Coordinates of C-alpha atoms in Angstrom, one line a residue:
X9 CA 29.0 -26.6 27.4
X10 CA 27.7 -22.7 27.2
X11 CA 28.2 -23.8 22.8
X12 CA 26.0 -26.5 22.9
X13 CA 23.3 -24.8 25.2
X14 CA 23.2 -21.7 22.7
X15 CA 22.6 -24.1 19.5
X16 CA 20.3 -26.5 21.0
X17 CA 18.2 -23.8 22.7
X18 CA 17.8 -22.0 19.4
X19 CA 15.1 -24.8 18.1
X20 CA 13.4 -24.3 21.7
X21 CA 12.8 -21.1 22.1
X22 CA 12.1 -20.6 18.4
X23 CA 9.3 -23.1 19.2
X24 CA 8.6 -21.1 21.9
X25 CA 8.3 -18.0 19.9
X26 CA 6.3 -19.2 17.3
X27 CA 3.3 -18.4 19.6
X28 CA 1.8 -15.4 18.8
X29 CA 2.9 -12.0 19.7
X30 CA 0.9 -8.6 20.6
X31 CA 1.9 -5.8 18.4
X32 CA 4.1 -3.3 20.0
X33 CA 2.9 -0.6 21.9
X34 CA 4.3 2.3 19.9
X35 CA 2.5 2.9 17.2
X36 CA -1.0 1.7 15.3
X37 CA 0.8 1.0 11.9
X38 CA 3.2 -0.5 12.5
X39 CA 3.0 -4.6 12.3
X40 CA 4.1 -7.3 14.9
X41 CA 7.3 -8.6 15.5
X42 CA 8.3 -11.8 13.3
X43 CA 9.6 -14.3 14.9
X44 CA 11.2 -15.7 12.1
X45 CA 14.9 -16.3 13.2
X46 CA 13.9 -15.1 16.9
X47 CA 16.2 -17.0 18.6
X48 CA 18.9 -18.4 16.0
X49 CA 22.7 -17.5 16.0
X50 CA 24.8 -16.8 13.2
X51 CA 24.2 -20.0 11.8
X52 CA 21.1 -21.8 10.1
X53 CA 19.0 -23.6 12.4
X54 CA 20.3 -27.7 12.1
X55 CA 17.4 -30.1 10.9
X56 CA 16.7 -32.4 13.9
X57 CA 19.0 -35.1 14.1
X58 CA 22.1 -32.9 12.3
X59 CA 25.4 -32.6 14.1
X60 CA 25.8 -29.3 15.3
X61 CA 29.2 -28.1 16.0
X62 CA 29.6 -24.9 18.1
X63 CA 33.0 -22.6 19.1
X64 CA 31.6 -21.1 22.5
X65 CA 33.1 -23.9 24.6
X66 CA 34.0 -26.1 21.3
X67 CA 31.8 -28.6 22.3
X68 CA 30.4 -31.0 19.7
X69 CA 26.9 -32.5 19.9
X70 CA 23.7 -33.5 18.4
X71 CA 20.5 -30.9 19.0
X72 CA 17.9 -33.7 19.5
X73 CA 20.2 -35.3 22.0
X74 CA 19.8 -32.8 24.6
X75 CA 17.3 -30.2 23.8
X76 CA 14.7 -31.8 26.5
X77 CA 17.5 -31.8 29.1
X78 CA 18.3 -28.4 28.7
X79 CA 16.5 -25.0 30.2
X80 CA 17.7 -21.8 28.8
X81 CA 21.1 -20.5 30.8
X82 CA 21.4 -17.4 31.3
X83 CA 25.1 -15.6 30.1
X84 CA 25.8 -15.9 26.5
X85 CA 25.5 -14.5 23.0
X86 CA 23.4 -14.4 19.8
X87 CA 25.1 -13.5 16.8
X88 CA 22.5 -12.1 14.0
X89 CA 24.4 -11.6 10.6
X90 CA 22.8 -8.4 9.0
X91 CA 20.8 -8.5 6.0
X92 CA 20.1 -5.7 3.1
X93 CA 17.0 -3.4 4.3
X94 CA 14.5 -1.9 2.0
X95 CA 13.0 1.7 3.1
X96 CA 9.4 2.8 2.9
X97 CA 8.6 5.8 0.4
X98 CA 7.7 7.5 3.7
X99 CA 11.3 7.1 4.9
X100 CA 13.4 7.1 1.2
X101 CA 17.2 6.4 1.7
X102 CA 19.6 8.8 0.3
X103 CA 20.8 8.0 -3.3
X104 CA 22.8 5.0 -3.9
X105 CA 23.1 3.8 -0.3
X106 CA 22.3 0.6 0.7
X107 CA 21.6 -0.1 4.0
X108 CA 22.4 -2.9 6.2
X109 CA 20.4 -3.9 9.3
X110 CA 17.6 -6.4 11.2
X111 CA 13.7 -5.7 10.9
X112 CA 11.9 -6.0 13.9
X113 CA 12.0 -9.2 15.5
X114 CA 11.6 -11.2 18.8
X115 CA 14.6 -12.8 20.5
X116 CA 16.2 -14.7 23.5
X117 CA 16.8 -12.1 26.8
X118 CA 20.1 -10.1 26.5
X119 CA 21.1 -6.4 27.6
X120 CA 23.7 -5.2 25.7
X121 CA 24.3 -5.1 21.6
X122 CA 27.1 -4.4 19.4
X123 CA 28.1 -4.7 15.8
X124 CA 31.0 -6.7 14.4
X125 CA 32.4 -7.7 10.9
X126 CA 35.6 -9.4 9.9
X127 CA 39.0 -7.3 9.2
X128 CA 39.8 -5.7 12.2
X129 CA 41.4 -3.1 10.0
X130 CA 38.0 -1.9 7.8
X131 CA 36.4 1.0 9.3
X132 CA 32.5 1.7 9.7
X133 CA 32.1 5.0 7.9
X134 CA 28.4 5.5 8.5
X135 CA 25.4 5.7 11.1
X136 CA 25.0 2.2 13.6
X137 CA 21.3 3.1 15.1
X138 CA 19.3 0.6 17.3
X139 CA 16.4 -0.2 18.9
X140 CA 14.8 -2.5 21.5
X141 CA 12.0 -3.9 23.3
X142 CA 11.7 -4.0 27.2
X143 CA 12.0 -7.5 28.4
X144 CA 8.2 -8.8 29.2
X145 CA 6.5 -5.7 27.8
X146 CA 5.4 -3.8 24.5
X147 CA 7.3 -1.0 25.1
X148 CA 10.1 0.0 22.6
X149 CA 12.5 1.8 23.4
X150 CA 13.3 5.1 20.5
X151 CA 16.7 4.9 18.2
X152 CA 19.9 4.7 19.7
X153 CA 23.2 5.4 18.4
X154 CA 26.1 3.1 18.8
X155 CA 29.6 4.4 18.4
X156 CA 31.5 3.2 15.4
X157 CA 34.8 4.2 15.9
X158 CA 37.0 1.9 18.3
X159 CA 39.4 0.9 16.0
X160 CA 41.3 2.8 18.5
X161 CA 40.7 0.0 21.2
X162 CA 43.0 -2.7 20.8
X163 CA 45.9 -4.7 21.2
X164 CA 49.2 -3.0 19.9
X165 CA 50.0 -3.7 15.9
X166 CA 52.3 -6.8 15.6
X167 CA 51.4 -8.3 19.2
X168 CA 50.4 -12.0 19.7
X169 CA 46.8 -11.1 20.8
X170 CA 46.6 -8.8 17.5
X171 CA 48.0 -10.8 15.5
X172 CA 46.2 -13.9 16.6
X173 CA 43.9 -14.4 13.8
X174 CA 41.0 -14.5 16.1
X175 CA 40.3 -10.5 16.5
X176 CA 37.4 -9.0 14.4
X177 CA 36.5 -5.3 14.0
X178 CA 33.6 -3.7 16.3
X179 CA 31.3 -1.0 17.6
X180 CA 31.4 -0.1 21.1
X181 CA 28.8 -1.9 23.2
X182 CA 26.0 -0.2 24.3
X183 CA 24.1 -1.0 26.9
X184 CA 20.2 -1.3 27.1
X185 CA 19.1 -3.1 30.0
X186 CA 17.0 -6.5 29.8
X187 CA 15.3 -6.4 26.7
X188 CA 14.0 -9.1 24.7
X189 CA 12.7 -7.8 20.9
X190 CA 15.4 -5.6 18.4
X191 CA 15.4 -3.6 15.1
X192 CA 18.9 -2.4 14.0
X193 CA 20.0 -0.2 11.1
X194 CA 23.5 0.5 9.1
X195 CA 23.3 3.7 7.2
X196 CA 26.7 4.3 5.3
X197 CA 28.0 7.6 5.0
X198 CA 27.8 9.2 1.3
X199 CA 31.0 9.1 -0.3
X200 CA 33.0 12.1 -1.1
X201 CA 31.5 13.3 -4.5
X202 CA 34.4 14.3 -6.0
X203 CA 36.3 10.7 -4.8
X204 CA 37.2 8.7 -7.4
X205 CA 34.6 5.3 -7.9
X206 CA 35.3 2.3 -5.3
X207 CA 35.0 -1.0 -5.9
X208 CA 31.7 -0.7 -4.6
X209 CA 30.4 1.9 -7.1
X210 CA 29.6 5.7 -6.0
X211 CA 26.7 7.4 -3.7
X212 CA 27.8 5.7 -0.5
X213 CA 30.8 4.1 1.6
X214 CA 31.2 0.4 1.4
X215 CA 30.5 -0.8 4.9
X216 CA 32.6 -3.9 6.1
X217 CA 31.7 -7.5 5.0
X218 CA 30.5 -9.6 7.8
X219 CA 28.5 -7.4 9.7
X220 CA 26.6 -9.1 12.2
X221 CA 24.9 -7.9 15.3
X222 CA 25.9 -9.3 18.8
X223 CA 23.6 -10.0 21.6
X224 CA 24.8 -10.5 24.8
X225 CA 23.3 -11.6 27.9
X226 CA 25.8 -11.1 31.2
X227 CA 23.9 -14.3 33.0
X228 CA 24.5 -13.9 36.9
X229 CA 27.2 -13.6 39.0
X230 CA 29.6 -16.7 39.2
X231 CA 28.9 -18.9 42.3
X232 CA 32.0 -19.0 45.2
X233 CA 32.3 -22.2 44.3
X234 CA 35.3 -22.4 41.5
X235 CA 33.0 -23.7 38.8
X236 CA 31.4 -21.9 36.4
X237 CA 27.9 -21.8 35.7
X238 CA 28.7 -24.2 32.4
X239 CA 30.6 -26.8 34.2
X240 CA 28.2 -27.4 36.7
X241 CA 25.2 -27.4 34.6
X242 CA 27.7 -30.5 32.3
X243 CA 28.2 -32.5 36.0
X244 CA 24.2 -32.7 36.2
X245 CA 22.8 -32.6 33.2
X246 CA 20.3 -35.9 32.5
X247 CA 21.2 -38.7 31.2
X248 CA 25.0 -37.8 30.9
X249 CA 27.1 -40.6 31.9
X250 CA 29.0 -40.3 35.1
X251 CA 32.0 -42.0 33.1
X252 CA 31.8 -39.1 30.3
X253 CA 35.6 -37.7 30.5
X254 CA 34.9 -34.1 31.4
X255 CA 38.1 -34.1 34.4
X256 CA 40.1 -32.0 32.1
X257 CA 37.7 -29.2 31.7
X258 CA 36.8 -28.9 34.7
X259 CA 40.5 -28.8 35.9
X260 CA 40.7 -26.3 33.6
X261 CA 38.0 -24.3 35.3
X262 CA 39.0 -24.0 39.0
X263 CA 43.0 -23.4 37.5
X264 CA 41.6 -20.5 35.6
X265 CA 39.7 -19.4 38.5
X266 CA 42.3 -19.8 41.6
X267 CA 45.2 -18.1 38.6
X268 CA 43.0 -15.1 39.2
X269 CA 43.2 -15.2 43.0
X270 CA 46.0 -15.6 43.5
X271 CA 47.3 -13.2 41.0
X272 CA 46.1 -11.1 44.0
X273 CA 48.3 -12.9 46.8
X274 CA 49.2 -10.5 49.3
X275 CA 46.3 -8.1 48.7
X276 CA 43.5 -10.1 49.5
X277 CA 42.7 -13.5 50.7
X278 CA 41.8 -16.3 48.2
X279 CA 38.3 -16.3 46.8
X280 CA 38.0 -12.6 48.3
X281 CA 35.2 -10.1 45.9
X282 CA 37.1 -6.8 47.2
X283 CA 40.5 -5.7 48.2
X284 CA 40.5 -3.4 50.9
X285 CA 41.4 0.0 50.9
X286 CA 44.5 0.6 52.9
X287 CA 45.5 3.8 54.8
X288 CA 48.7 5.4 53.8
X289 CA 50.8 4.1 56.3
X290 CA 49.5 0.8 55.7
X291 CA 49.8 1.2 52.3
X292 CA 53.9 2.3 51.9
X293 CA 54.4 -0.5 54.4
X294 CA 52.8 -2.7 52.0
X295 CA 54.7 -1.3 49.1
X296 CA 58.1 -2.3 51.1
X297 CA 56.8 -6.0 51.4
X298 CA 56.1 -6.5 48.1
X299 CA 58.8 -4.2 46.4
X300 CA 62.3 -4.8 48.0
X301 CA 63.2 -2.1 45.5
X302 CA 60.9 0.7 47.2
X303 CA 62.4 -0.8 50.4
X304 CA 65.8 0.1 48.7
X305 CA 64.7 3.8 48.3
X306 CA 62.8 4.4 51.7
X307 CA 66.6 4.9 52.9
X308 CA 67.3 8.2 50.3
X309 CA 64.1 9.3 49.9
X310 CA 60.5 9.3 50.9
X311 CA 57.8 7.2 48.6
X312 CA 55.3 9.0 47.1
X313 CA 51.9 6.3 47.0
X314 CA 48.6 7.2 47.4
X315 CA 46.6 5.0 49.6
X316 CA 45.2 1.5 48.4
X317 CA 41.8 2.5 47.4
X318 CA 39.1 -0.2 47.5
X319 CA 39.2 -2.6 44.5
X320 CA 36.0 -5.1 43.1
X321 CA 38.2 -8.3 42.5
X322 CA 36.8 -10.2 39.4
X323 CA 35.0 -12.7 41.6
X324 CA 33.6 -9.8 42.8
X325 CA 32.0 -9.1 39.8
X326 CA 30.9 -12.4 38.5
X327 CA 33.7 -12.9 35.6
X328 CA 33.6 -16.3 34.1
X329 CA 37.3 -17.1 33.9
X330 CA 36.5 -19.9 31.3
X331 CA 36.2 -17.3 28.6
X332 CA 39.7 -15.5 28.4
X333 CA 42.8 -17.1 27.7
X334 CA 45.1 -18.8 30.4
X335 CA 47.9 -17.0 30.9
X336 CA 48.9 -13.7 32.0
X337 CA 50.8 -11.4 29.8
X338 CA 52.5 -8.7 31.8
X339 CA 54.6 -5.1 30.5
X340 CA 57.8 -3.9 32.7
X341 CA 56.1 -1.4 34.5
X342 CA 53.3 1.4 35.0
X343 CA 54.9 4.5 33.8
X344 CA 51.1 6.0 32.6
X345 CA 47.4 5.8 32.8
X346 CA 45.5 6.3 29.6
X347 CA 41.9 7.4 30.8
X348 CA 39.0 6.0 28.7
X349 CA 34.9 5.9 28.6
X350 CA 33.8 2.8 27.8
X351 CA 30.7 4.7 25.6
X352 CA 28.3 2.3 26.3
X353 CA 26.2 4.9 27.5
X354 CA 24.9 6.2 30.3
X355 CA 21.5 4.7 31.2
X356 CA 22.8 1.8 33.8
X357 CA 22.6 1.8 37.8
X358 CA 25.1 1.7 40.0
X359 CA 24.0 -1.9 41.4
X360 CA 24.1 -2.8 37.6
X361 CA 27.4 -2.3 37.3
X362 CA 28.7 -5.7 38.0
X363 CA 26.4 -7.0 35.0
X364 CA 27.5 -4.3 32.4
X365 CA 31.6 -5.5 33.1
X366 CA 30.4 -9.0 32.6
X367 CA 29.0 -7.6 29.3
X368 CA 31.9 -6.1 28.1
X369 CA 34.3 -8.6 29.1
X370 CA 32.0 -11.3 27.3
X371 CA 32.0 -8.8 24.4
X372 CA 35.7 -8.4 24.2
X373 CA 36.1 -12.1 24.3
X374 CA 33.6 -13.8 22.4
X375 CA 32.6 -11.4 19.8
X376 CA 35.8 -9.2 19.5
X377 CA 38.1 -12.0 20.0
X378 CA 40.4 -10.0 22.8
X379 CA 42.2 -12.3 24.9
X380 CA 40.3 -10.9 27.9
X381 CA 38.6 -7.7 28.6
X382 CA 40.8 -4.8 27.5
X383 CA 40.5 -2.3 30.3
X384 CA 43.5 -2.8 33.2
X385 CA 40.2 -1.1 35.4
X386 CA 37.1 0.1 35.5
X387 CA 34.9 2.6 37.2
X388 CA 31.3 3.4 37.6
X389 CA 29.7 6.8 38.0
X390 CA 29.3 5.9 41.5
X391 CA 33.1 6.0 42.1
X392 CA 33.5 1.8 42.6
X393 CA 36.5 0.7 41.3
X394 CA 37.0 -2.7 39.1
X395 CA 39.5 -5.4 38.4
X396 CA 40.1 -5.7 34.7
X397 CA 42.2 -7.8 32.9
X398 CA 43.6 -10.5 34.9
X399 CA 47.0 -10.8 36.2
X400 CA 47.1 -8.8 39.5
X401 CA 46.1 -5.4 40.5
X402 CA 49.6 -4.2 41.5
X403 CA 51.2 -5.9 38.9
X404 CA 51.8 -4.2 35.1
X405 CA 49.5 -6.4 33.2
X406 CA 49.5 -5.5 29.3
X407 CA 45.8 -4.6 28.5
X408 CA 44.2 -3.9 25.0
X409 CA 43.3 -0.3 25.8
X410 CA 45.4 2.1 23.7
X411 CA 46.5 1.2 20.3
X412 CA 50.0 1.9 20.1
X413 CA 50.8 2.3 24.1
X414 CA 49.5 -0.8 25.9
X415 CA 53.4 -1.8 26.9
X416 CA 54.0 0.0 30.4
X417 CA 50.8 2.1 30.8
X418 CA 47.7 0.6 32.2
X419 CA 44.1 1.8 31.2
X420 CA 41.2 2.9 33.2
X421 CA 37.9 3.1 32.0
X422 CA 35.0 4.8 33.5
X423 CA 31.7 3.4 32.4
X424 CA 29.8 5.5 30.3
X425 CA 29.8 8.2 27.4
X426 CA 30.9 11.4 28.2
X427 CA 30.9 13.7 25.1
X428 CA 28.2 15.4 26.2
X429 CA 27.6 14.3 29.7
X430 CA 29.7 15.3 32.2
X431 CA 31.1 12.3 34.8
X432 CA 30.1 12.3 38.4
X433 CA 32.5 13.7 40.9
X434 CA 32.8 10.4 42.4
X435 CA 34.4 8.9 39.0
X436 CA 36.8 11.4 39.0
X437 CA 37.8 10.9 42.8
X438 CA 37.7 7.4 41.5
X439 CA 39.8 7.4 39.1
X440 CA 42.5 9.9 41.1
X441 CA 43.0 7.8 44.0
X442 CA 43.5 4.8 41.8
X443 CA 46.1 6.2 39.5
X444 CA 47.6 8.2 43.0
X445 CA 48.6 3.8 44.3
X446 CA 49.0 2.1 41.2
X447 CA 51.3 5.2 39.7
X448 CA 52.7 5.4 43.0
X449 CA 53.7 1.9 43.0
X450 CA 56.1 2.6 40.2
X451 CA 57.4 6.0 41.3
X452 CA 55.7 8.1 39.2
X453 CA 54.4 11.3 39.8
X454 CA 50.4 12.2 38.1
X455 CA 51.6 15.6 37.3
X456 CA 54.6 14.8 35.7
X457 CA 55.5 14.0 32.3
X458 CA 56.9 10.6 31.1
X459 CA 58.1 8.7 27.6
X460 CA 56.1 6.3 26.3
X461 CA 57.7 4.2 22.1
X462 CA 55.2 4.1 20.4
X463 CA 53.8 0.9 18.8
X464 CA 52.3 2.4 16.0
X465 CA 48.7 3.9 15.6
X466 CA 47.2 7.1 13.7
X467 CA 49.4 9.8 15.6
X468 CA 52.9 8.3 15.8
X469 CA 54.6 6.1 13.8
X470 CA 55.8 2.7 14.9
X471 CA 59.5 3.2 17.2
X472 CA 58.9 7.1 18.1
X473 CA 59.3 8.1 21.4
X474 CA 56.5 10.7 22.6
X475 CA 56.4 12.3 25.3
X476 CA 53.3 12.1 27.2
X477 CA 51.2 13.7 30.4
X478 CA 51.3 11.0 33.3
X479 CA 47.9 10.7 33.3
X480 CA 46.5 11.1 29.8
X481 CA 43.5 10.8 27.6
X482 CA 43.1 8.3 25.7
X483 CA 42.9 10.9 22.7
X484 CA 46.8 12.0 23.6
X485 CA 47.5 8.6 21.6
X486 CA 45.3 7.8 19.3
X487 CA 43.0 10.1 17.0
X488 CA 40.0 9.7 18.6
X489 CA 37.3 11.2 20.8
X490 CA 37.7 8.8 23.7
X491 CA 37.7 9.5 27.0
X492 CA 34.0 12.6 25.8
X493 CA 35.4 15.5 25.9
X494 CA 33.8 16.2 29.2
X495 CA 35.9 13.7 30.8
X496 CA 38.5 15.0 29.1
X497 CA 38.4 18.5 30.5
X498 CA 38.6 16.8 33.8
X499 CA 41.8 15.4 33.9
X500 CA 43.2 18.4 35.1
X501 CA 41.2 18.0 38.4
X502 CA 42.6 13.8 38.2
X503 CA 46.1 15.0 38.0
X504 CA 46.2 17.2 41.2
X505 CA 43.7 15.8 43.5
X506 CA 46.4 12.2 42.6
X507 CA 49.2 14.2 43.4
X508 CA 48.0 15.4 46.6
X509 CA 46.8 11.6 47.6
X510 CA 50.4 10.9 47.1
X511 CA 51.5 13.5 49.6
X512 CA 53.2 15.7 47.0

């Protein structure tokens, strides 16, 4: 239903924006926004009357059908391919680059942006900058940087969710807040002079083909009810038949929504937006219910769990369980955590946190083409923690976290960029007393050491067993920057304050 909303409301609001605009409050030259394209997705707009197939909900209908029937609903995204970009002789490029990007424009409401393009495996090697305009003002926000590199961020090489045909390379997301007017750049790095010519001559790197920029609107929190947004809006939308055979989808919808519940059983009740925190006692008698194995144990030795810390269930924050795929996919166990930053930046609130998940989740999904959103958990600079990935907090979910060690590790993500900033002390209690239960759930210690094969990435090769901290960055397996390196330098701290939540 979401598909057919985003194509027919593309000739509506495009209307709409054909009104005039004031310039932009940022500077006396420069000229108004077009509106040209202001509210299209990746494809051209349909003459009225044309079929228009969509692949948000693959629903098939006609635009002329239903575009008086239907206000704009709030949660999707627009999908802008990039187009070649001229410079002024006030701003030259550098010699033989040829930048990609958006000029100035107006489009529908959305608050966070990314960049995609087609082979997962092609790397950005240049400069992702972007600005925006605050929704209902003139006022434009300055450049931003997106990071490029998160090739490091995925499924493990050869696995049926990287292998599905459906995954597509990215930026990181970056978050901006409600804004409703965007200019993006691409600025390739200059090749290596000495390099030999590419394919796509000399003076700059080839970027990837099929860059496009994603817009993405979180919508609101879904109702209690166990329909989405989407199928609700398709039970009473005018003039649609009563008869119109939509039982399956919806079916489909409330399983997909009581599968995440009850992936929960035991923890919290049905329908329930928190789990809540435990004592120890409670929890270790909790851990014998659910673990005859730890029961097993109690009668050699004594468990070492931290308490059950408070946990956001997805309901809790709004996911639409329509998006991801069905089924679960679970790993034999929790033997690590990999600690990430999800470096969408640091400009959100606390009470926005809810909203910037569903962003990232609607990100991985849609515009990545994840099976769900990668992280196992996340955690805002407020200390809250968040289900991720479906499938159960206690259980050993496979998540799309850390290239090359997804099977038995689970990944926390704070939210934020922290390369230069350092995180709050409440993310790193956050992220201790999580790892102290969920690591203590599988008997491992966060100060010890463990082995971890390999599934292939940048630092070990496909098969090798590495040996590897507990708790580690995600940088101990994978070439990369992530988690900042002031989170980084923190993990220290996450290690013993676990341990002593554990009681060690």
């Amino acid at each position: 239903m979401r598909g057919f909303l985003a194509s027919s409301i593309g000739v509506t609001c495009a209307a709409a924006l054909a009104l005039p605009l004031a310039p932009p409050a940022v500077a006396g030259t420069e000229r108004p926004v077009p509106t040209a394209e202001a509210a299209t997705t990746a494809r051209p707009a349909p003459r009225a009357g044309t079929p228009t197939t969509t692949t948000d909900r693959t629903a098939t209908t006609t635009t002329t059908d239903r575009r008086a029937a239907e206000p704009y609903a709030p949660g999707g995204t627009q999908s802008l391919p990039l187009e070649p970009l001229t410079r002024s002789r006030a701003t030259p490029s550098a010699p033989g680059t040829t930048e990609q990007g958006l000029p100035r424009r107006a489009v529908r409401g959305f608050s966070l942006v990314g960049v995609i393009w087609d082979d997962p495996e092609a790397e950005l090697h240049g400069r992702v900058q972007v600005r925006t305009r605050t929704a209902g003002t003139r006022t434009w926000t300055g450049w931003q940087d997106i990071d490029t590199h998160t090739a490091d961020h995925r499924a493990d090489p050869g696995t049926a969710e990287g292998t599905s045909g459906r995954v597509r390379g990215g930026t990181a997301p970056l978050w901006v807040g409600k804004s409703d007017g965007v200019e993006l750049r691409v600025v390739p790095e200059p090749d290596d002079p000495e390099a030999a010519p590419g394919p796509h001559g000399t003076g700059a790197s080839a970027l990837p083909s099929g860059l496009r920029l994603e817009l993405v609107d979180p919508g609101d929190a879904a109702e209690a009810a166990p329909l989405s947004g989407d199928a609700a809006e398709t039970a009473a939308l005018p003039g649609t038949p009563e008869e119109v055979p939509r039982t399956a989808e919806l079916n489909a919808e409330v399983s997909a929504v009581t599968a995440a519940d009850a992936a929960n059983a035991g923890l919290a009740p049905l329908g329930a937006t928190e789990i809540a925190e435990l004592s120890r006692a409670e929890t270790e008698r909790e851990l014998y219910a659910i673990n005859a194995e730890a029961l097993m144990a109690q009668l050699q030795a004594k468990p070492y769990v931290g308490p059950r810390p408070r946990i956001v269930t997805r309901r809790g924050w709004g996911a639409d369980e329509g998006l991801r795929e069905g089924k679960f996919v679970y790993t034999k166990k929790v033997k690590a955590a990999f600690v990430h930053h999800t470096a969408s930046g640091n400009g959100y609130r606390c009470s926005q946190a809810p909203s910037l998940i569903r962003s990232i989740y609607r990100y991985h999904v849609k515009s990545m083409g994840w099976r769900d959103i990668g992280y196992n958990f996340l955690i805002d600079k407020c200390g809250k923690i968040y289900e991720g990935r479906a499938g159960g907090v206690a259980k050993a979910v496979l998540g799309a976290h850390t290239r090359g060690f997804n099977s038995n590790s689970m990944g926390i993500a704070v939210l934020g960029s922290y390369g230069a900033k350092k995180p709050s002390s409440a993310a790193v209690k956050g992220i201790a007393r999580l790892a102290a239960w969920k690591l203590g759930l599988y008997g491992m210690n966060p100060r010890g050491k463990t082995y971890l094969k390999s599934g292939g990435g940048n630092l070990y090769r496909k098969g090798k067993k590495v040996r590897l901290n507990v708790i580690s960055g995600h940088r101990d397996g994978f070439n990369t920057s992530c988690p900042g390196r002031k989170l980084y330098g923190k993990l220290g701290s996450v290690r013993s304050k676990a341990a002593g939540y554990q009681g060690r």
